[in-house]
Amino acid sequence: MADPNQQLPPGWTAEWEPDNQRFLFVEAATGRAQWEHPGTGGAPGQPAAPSASPPPTQAGHTTKRRQYAAGQTQAYYGASDGLAAPAYGGVAAPPPAPGGGQLFTPGLVAENQFAQQQQQPQPGAPSYYGQQQGEPEYINAPGYGQPPTTGYGQQGVSQLADQFGQMGVGGQKPFQIHTTNLLTSPPDPRDLEFPPPPIRLPPGACLTNSPLANAHHSYQRCTVNAIPNSGSVVSKVKIPLGLVITPYRSLKEGEEPVPLVTDTIIARCRRCRTYINPYVQFIDGGNRWRCCMCGMSNEVPQLFDWDQVRNQPGDRWARAELNHAVVEFVAPTEYMVRPPQPAVYIFLIDVSHSAVQSGMVATATRTILENLDRLPNEDQRTKVAVITYDTSVYFFSMTGESTDCTMLVMSDVDDVFLPKPNDLLVNLSECRGAIESLLGRLNDMFADNHTIGSALGPALQSGFKLINPIGGKLIVLSSSLPSVGSGALKNREDPKVLGTPKESGLLQTASPFYKTFAIECSRAQVSVDMFLFSAAYQDVATLACLPHYTSGQTFFYPAFNAARSEDAVKFAHEFGEVLAMPIMLEAVMRVRASRGLRMSSFHGNFFVRSTDLLAMPAVPQDTSYAIELQIEETISSPFVVLQTAILHTTCYGERRIRVITTAYPTTSNISEVFASADQVAIATLLANKAVERSITHKLEDARDAVQGKLIEILQAYKTSMTAAGAGASAQLAISENMRLLPVLVLGLLKNVGIRQSAQIPPDLRAYAQALLTSLPSELLIPYIHPTFYSLHNMPPEAGTVGEHGVILPPPLPLTSERLERHGLFLIEDGQTLFLYVGRDAVPQLVIDVFDLPNYETLRGGKTTLPLLDNPFSQRVNAVIQKTREMRHGPYHPHLYIVKEDGEPPLRLWALSGLIQDRADVLPSYQQFIGQLKDKVNGSSY
């Protein structure tokens, strides 16, 4: 690839943005930044330099590629070229109001100007997503907040410049607020690719100039990046204060590992126990340090400046904890209640008739067998046990001397006991032969099992007795509703209750056994993972309670059938990833904050052991936790620090402490709080709060609370930041950095977890809620705001390998107005992929992608896409593969082919991802914005 710096005008540089897989162009003199190649004058129509997503020119493209344009429908767009994706949000700019720009910005507006702006006629304005002739293609459209108009568009540019020009600590530039009108600026999905607003700390706040002195937002992000210094400011802005933490994020290839401090010299504040970090101050000639949280003066440890590896004086300023916000310490013995325990995995496998017939047992045993080498076992101490159950419980005794094993049956499930004191839980390395032999024969042992029923409770109790002295993981695979012994459940699915206030009862735990058992597990450092497979009701809400309180994970495979290769591949991939995952064992987590801030409530999979100590027997990778903050007293310091510390044992037997530190400036300026708001963190926190409220109250209460909070924020913005004040306004104003919050909230309201509907089975709703409370923001945002690509006319470089991996097409707004009858589209939410095929798709497209003669022969449903010997098939497959792999996490989404005139349930499911459309009783985005405007202006709220 050519170096883009060679093709830039003087004074511009190109910086590669790994998060967005494309170049950012920065003008050195002004700090202005934009995604588009500046060309000679920065005109949008100028040809772009090669980048991760260079837009094709509108006409005269010489690259040979197949064009599928059977109908070239122009139903929604008046574009002259039916293949070109139309301009996004191509609303004509209204005439500038006297004395100002297009939208109101505080301090820059004459009296009554704001109201005058809203009354300006807009001659020739096209429809909401329309396009006027001669405007550039959507894929060539100007970048973030930079339409080809003057006024507010330039403010968007300066905001982006602020974001990237001030990424380092010590920035002094104040936040600039830029107002946008939600009624005239449709949401651009590309905005979700941008990082949150920058954290602008006062000069001298940090010891170092390291860009890593503040934690990356993928580890820890706050709902606002400028903390209000008093409760009165919070009450005025109405933005919920919260912290979203993903402490154990997996690392993709090329990402730097977390620095490890191995000398066991850990400097902590004597009063508040904060770990030393880049925001402390050294005083008294460097012999003491002042805590950034409580102000206490502490002695620097004697060996802090000693290099133990070389046995000579070391460089204090090279220490990782003074340069990195995310760091891990090897813990000395005083941090251990007991020596680090080995990793223990106990597999509880359902072998009832339905489990064997569905192929679950065969797939599970084969997956465990194939992944034995991937189980964390570097120290050769890992222990494994296999317990199976139907209406009885079966133990397997293994020894290192033989590959044979002995099966012991416990048929009296009312009195649970261990039939042998030893040889049930064995060392993986020493008994490898016996374990492999057992897994190879397990499915055949129960192949003719006709027992129907499940003694899941007694099986859990048996596994707990086995693992209790050590702690570890219980991995449960269940294919039916527990029906025998402790924890037996009844089918409480009642279609008449769905969609009524009583529905929330189906999302609560049905039996106290599971919560009590979960708390016992948490106390004994035992974590439970649930893999649920059932064609009938399985009470996911009750069973997911075990992972919820023991920091485990829940996976749900409704109507699993291994005879369908797609089902077997999905389960095997996800189960294998969980087995291979390096986990934190025996973990406790505490979040500390500067004086004046307090943790008020916690959301996620853990058990709150004391007021602020979160007990997590095992911390899986890529799991998120949300914590609400409260301002107890006025904060006088210019910045505050939030520090998350997790004491844990690695699965390789080493006690460690992971510390994640983020510093935020404080402000009494309301506009700075609005300008620093992180819409993704706000949406993540609202999702967690909504799920909790739907269980403790009603689903309707949860929806009302989420929408009510959004209305409060919009009302606060209108009152504080616009000329309309408390009066009515013809527009719906919000700061530029929160312009996608309404569509994210709409996506949350339409998510299966809390959507208003009488058609959603309780199991699906409960599983969706488990995802909403555990997914990190990177996975949660696509889950509530899916990604939508047009494949039949994607740019020529999309689907090909660029310098930084496969290049994806530009995302489209989530509206069916973008669907074309001759088109091929991809809709994905991180859990499911839908390949939508228009009914007028030309035979050549169907041949190239599906290897079928025409559209009529194509069948909808779950499928595996063939990889054919033509460029278009290879590009489509590359896009799908990249979509499956680009995010962190163990999930492997199913791919469904959806025909425009195919099965209505599948089609409706796929199109429910287009959240800006009206669906059932749920409003379209335009209707939703209209409702918000009425409630913000009126007294109906």
mmCIF file of N, CA, C and O in Angstrom, residues 897-934:
data_model
loop_
_atom_site.group_PDB
_atom_site.id
_atom_site.type_symbol
_atom_site.label_atom_id
_atom_site.label_comp_id
_atom_site.label_asym_id
_atom_site.label_seq_id
_atom_site.Cartn_x
_atom_site.Cartn_y
_atom_site.Cartn_z
ATOM 1 N N ILE A 897 -29.937 -17.340 5.935
ATOM 2 C CA ILE A 897 -30.330 -16.735 4.654
ATOM 3 C C ILE A 897 -31.794 -16.327 4.774
ATOM 4 O O ILE A 897 -32.648 -17.123 5.178
ATOM 5 N N VAL A 898 -32.071 -15.069 4.473
ATOM 6 C CA VAL A 898 -33.432 -14.542 4.583
ATOM 7 C C VAL A 898 -33.871 -14.077 3.198
ATOM 8 O O VAL A 898 -33.267 -13.168 2.625
ATOM 9 N N LYS A 899 -34.920 -14.720 2.668
ATOM 10 C CA LYS A 899 -35.457 -14.306 1.365
ATOM 11 C C LYS A 899 -36.535 -13.249 1.591
ATOM 12 O O LYS A 899 -37.301 -13.319 2.555
ATOM 13 N N GLU A 900 -36.564 -12.285 0.680
ATOM 14 C CA GLU A 900 -37.531 -11.188 0.830
ATOM 15 C C GLU A 900 -38.959 -11.712 0.915
ATOM 16 O O GLU A 900 -39.771 -11.183 1.668
ATOM 17 N N ASP A 901 -39.278 -12.778 0.153
ATOM 18 C CA ASP A 901 -40.628 -13.349 0.199
ATOM 19 C C ASP A 901 -40.621 -14.714 0.881
ATOM 20 O O ASP A 901 -41.459 -15.566 0.612
ATOM 21 N N GLY A 902 -39.628 -14.921 1.774
ATOM 22 C CA GLY A 902 -39.499 -16.208 2.453
ATOM 23 C C GLY A 902 -40.394 -16.307 3.679
ATOM 24 O O GLY A 902 -41.390 -15.582 3.819
ATOM 25 N N GLU A 903 -40.011 -17.210 4.600
ATOM 26 C CA GLU A 903 -40.829 -17.461 5.790
ATOM 27 C C GLU A 903 -41.001 -16.170 6.603
ATOM 28 O O GLU A 903 -40.021 -15.547 7.000
ATOM 29 N N PRO A 904 -42.261 -15.787 6.863
ATOM 30 C CA PRO A 904 -42.485 -14.521 7.590
ATOM 31 C C PRO A 904 -41.789 -14.438 8.957
ATOM 32 O O PRO A 904 -41.224 -13.392 9.280
ATOM 33 N N PRO A 905 -41.784 -15.508 9.795
ATOM 34 C CA PRO A 905 -41.117 -15.350 11.105
ATOM 35 C C PRO A 905 -39.626 -15.026 10.977
ATOM 36 O O PRO A 905 -39.116 -14.153 11.687
ATOM 37 N N LEU A 906 -38.956 -15.720 10.054
ATOM 38 C CA LEU A 906 -37.519 -15.478 9.869
ATOM 39 C C LEU A 906 -37.287 -14.073 9.317
ATOM 40 O O LEU A 906 -36.378 -13.348 9.758
ATOM 41 N N ARG A 907 -38.132 -13.680 8.374
ATOM 42 C CA ARG A 907 -37.990 -12.348 7.770
ATOM 43 C C ARG A 907 -38.217 -11.257 8.816
ATOM 44 O O ARG A 907 -37.467 -10.286 8.903
ATOM 45 N N LEU A 908 -39.241 -11.440 9.654
ATOM 46 C CA LEU A 908 -39.521 -10.453 10.698
ATOM 47 C C LEU A 908 -38.382 -10.400 11.717
ATOM 48 O O LEU A 908 -38.033 -9.331 12.228
ATOM 49 N N TRP A 909 -37.814 -11.561 12.038
ATOM 50 C CA TRP A 909 -36.695 -11.610 12.978
ATOM 51 C C TRP A 909 -35.513 -10.810 12.427
ATOM 52 O O TRP A 909 -34.903 -9.996 13.124
ATOM 53 N N ALA A 910 -35.202 -11.045 11.142
ATOM 54 C CA ALA A 910 -34.069 -10.341 10.532
ATOM 55 C C ALA A 910 -34.335 -8.839 10.487
ATOM 56 O O ALA A 910 -33.479 -8.023 10.844
ATOM 57 N N LEU A 911 -35.548 -8.459 10.053
ATOM 58 C CA LEU A 911 -35.848 -7.027 9.892
ATOM 59 C C LEU A 911 -36.031 -6.328 11.236
ATOM 60 O O LEU A 911 -36.005 -5.096 11.290
ATOM 61 N N SER A 912 -36.196 -7.095 12.322
ATOM 62 C CA SER A 912 -36.275 -6.443 13.636
ATOM 63 C C SER A 912 -34.940 -5.810 14.004
ATOM 64 O O SER A 912 -34.872 -4.953 14.898
ATOM 65 N N GLY A 913 -33.879 -6.205 13.310
ATOM 66 C CA GLY A 913 -32.585 -5.561 13.520
ATOM 67 C C GLY A 913 -32.517 -4.167 12.942
ATOM 68 O O GLY A 913 -31.647 -3.368 13.322
ATOM 69 N N LEU A 914 -33.423 -3.848 12.019
ATOM 70 C CA LEU A 914 -33.467 -2.495 11.443
ATOM 71 C C LEU A 914 -34.309 -1.642 12.386
ATOM 72 O O LEU A 914 -35.497 -1.380 12.157
ATOM 73 N N ILE A 915 -33.671 -1.189 13.467
ATOM 74 C CA ILE A 915 -34.406 -0.615 14.591
ATOM 75 C C ILE A 915 -35.002 0.754 14.289
ATOM 76 O O ILE A 915 -35.814 1.260 15.053
ATOM 77 N N GLN A 916 -34.603 1.371 13.166
ATOM 78 C CA GLN A 916 -35.173 2.678 12.849
ATOM 79 C C GLN A 916 -36.518 2.557 12.127
ATOM 80 O O GLN A 916 -37.166 3.557 11.838
ATOM 81 N N ASP A 917 -36.940 1.313 11.846
ATOM 82 C CA ASP A 917 -38.259 1.091 11.251
ATOM 83 C C ASP A 917 -39.300 0.915 12.348
ATOM 84 O O ASP A 917 -38.981 0.515 13.467
ATOM 85 N N ARG A 918 -40.551 1.149 11.970
ATOM 86 C CA ARG A 918 -41.641 0.845 12.898
ATOM 87 C C ARG A 918 -41.838 -0.665 12.937
ATOM 88 O O ARG A 918 -41.741 -1.339 11.915
ATOM 89 N N ALA A 919 -42.090 -1.202 14.124
ATOM 90 C CA ALA A 919 -42.305 -2.642 14.235
ATOM 91 C C ALA A 919 -43.373 -2.894 15.287
ATOM 92 O O ALA A 919 -43.211 -2.518 16.448
ATOM 93 N N ASP A 920 -44.470 -3.528 14.873
ATOM 94 C CA ASP A 920 -45.539 -3.875 15.796
ATOM 95 C C ASP A 920 -46.017 -2.607 16.512
ATOM 96 O O ASP A 920 -46.399 -1.632 15.878
ATOM 97 N N VAL A 921 -45.953 -2.581 17.835
ATOM 98 C CA VAL A 921 -46.402 -1.386 18.559
ATOM 99 C C VAL A 921 -45.251 -0.427 18.815
ATOM 100 O O VAL A 921 -45.438 0.609 19.460
ATOM 101 N N LEU A 922 -44.065 -0.767 18.314
ATOM 102 C CA LEU A 922 -42.874 0.037 18.604
ATOM 103 C C LEU A 922 -42.668 1.080 17.516
ATOM 104 O O LEU A 922 -42.822 0.790 16.325
ATOM 105 N N PRO A 923 -42.295 2.306 17.893
ATOM 106 C CA PRO A 923 -42.240 3.391 16.904
ATOM 107 C C PRO A 923 -41.003 3.307 16.015
ATOM 108 O O PRO A 923 -40.006 2.667 16.362
ATOM 109 N N SER A 924 -41.088 3.990 14.865
ATOM 110 C CA SER A 924 -39.895 4.183 14.043
ATOM 111 C C SER A 924 -39.029 5.239 14.719
ATOM 112 O O SER A 924 -39.457 5.906 15.666
ATOM 113 N N TYR A 925 -37.818 5.428 14.205
ATOM 114 C CA TYR A 925 -36.923 6.421 14.809
ATOM 115 C C TYR A 925 -37.528 7.823 14.709
ATOM 116 O O TYR A 925 -37.491 8.595 15.666
ATOM 117 N N GLN A 926 -38.112 8.134 13.537
ATOM 118 C CA GLN A 926 -38.700 9.460 13.380
ATOM 119 C C GLN A 926 -39.864 9.673 14.348
ATOM 120 O O GLN A 926 -40.000 10.737 14.952
ATOM 121 N N GLN A 927 -40.704 8.636 14.502
ATOM 122 C CA GLN A 927 -41.812 8.739 15.456
ATOM 123 C C GLN A 927 -41.282 8.885 16.882
ATOM 124 O O GLN A 927 -41.807 9.669 17.679
ATOM 125 N N PHE A 928 -40.234 8.132 17.191
ATOM 126 C CA PHE A 928 -39.637 8.162 18.535
ATOM 127 C C PHE A 928 -39.092 9.555 18.845
ATOM 128 O O PHE A 928 -39.331 10.107 19.919
ATOM 129 N N ILE A 929 -38.395 10.140 17.859
ATOM 130 C CA ILE A 929 -37.856 11.492 18.045
ATOM 131 C C ILE A 929 -38.999 12.494 18.216
ATOM 132 O O ILE A 929 -38.934 13.416 19.035
ATOM 133 N N GLY A 930 -40.088 12.284 17.440
ATOM 134 C CA GLY A 930 -41.256 13.165 17.579
ATOM 135 C C GLY A 930 -41.871 13.056 18.973
ATOM 136 O O GLY A 930 -42.237 14.070 19.578
ATOM 137 N N GLN A 931 -41.977 11.820 19.481
ATOM 138 C CA GLN A 931 -42.513 11.630 20.836
ATOM 139 C C GLN A 931 -41.617 12.302 21.871
ATOM 140 O O GLN A 931 -42.106 12.949 22.812
ATOM 141 N N LEU A 932 -40.294 12.147 21.695
ATOM 142 C CA LEU A 932 -39.353 12.769 22.634
ATOM 143 C C LEU A 932 -39.520 14.289 22.619
ATOM 144 O O LEU A 932 -39.546 14.932 23.673
ATOM 145 N N LYS A 933 -39.646 14.844 21.420
ATOM 146 C CA LYS A 933 -39.790 16.304 21.297
ATOM 147 C C LYS A 933 -41.046 16.779 22.024
ATOM 148 O O LYS A 933 -41.012 17.770 22.770
ATOM 149 N N ASP A 934 -42.148 16.053 21.828
ATOM 150 C CA ASP A 934 -43.395 16.451 22.489
ATOM 151 C C ASP A 934 -43.253 16.393 24.005
ATOM 152 O O ASP A 934 -43.717 17.286 24.722
#
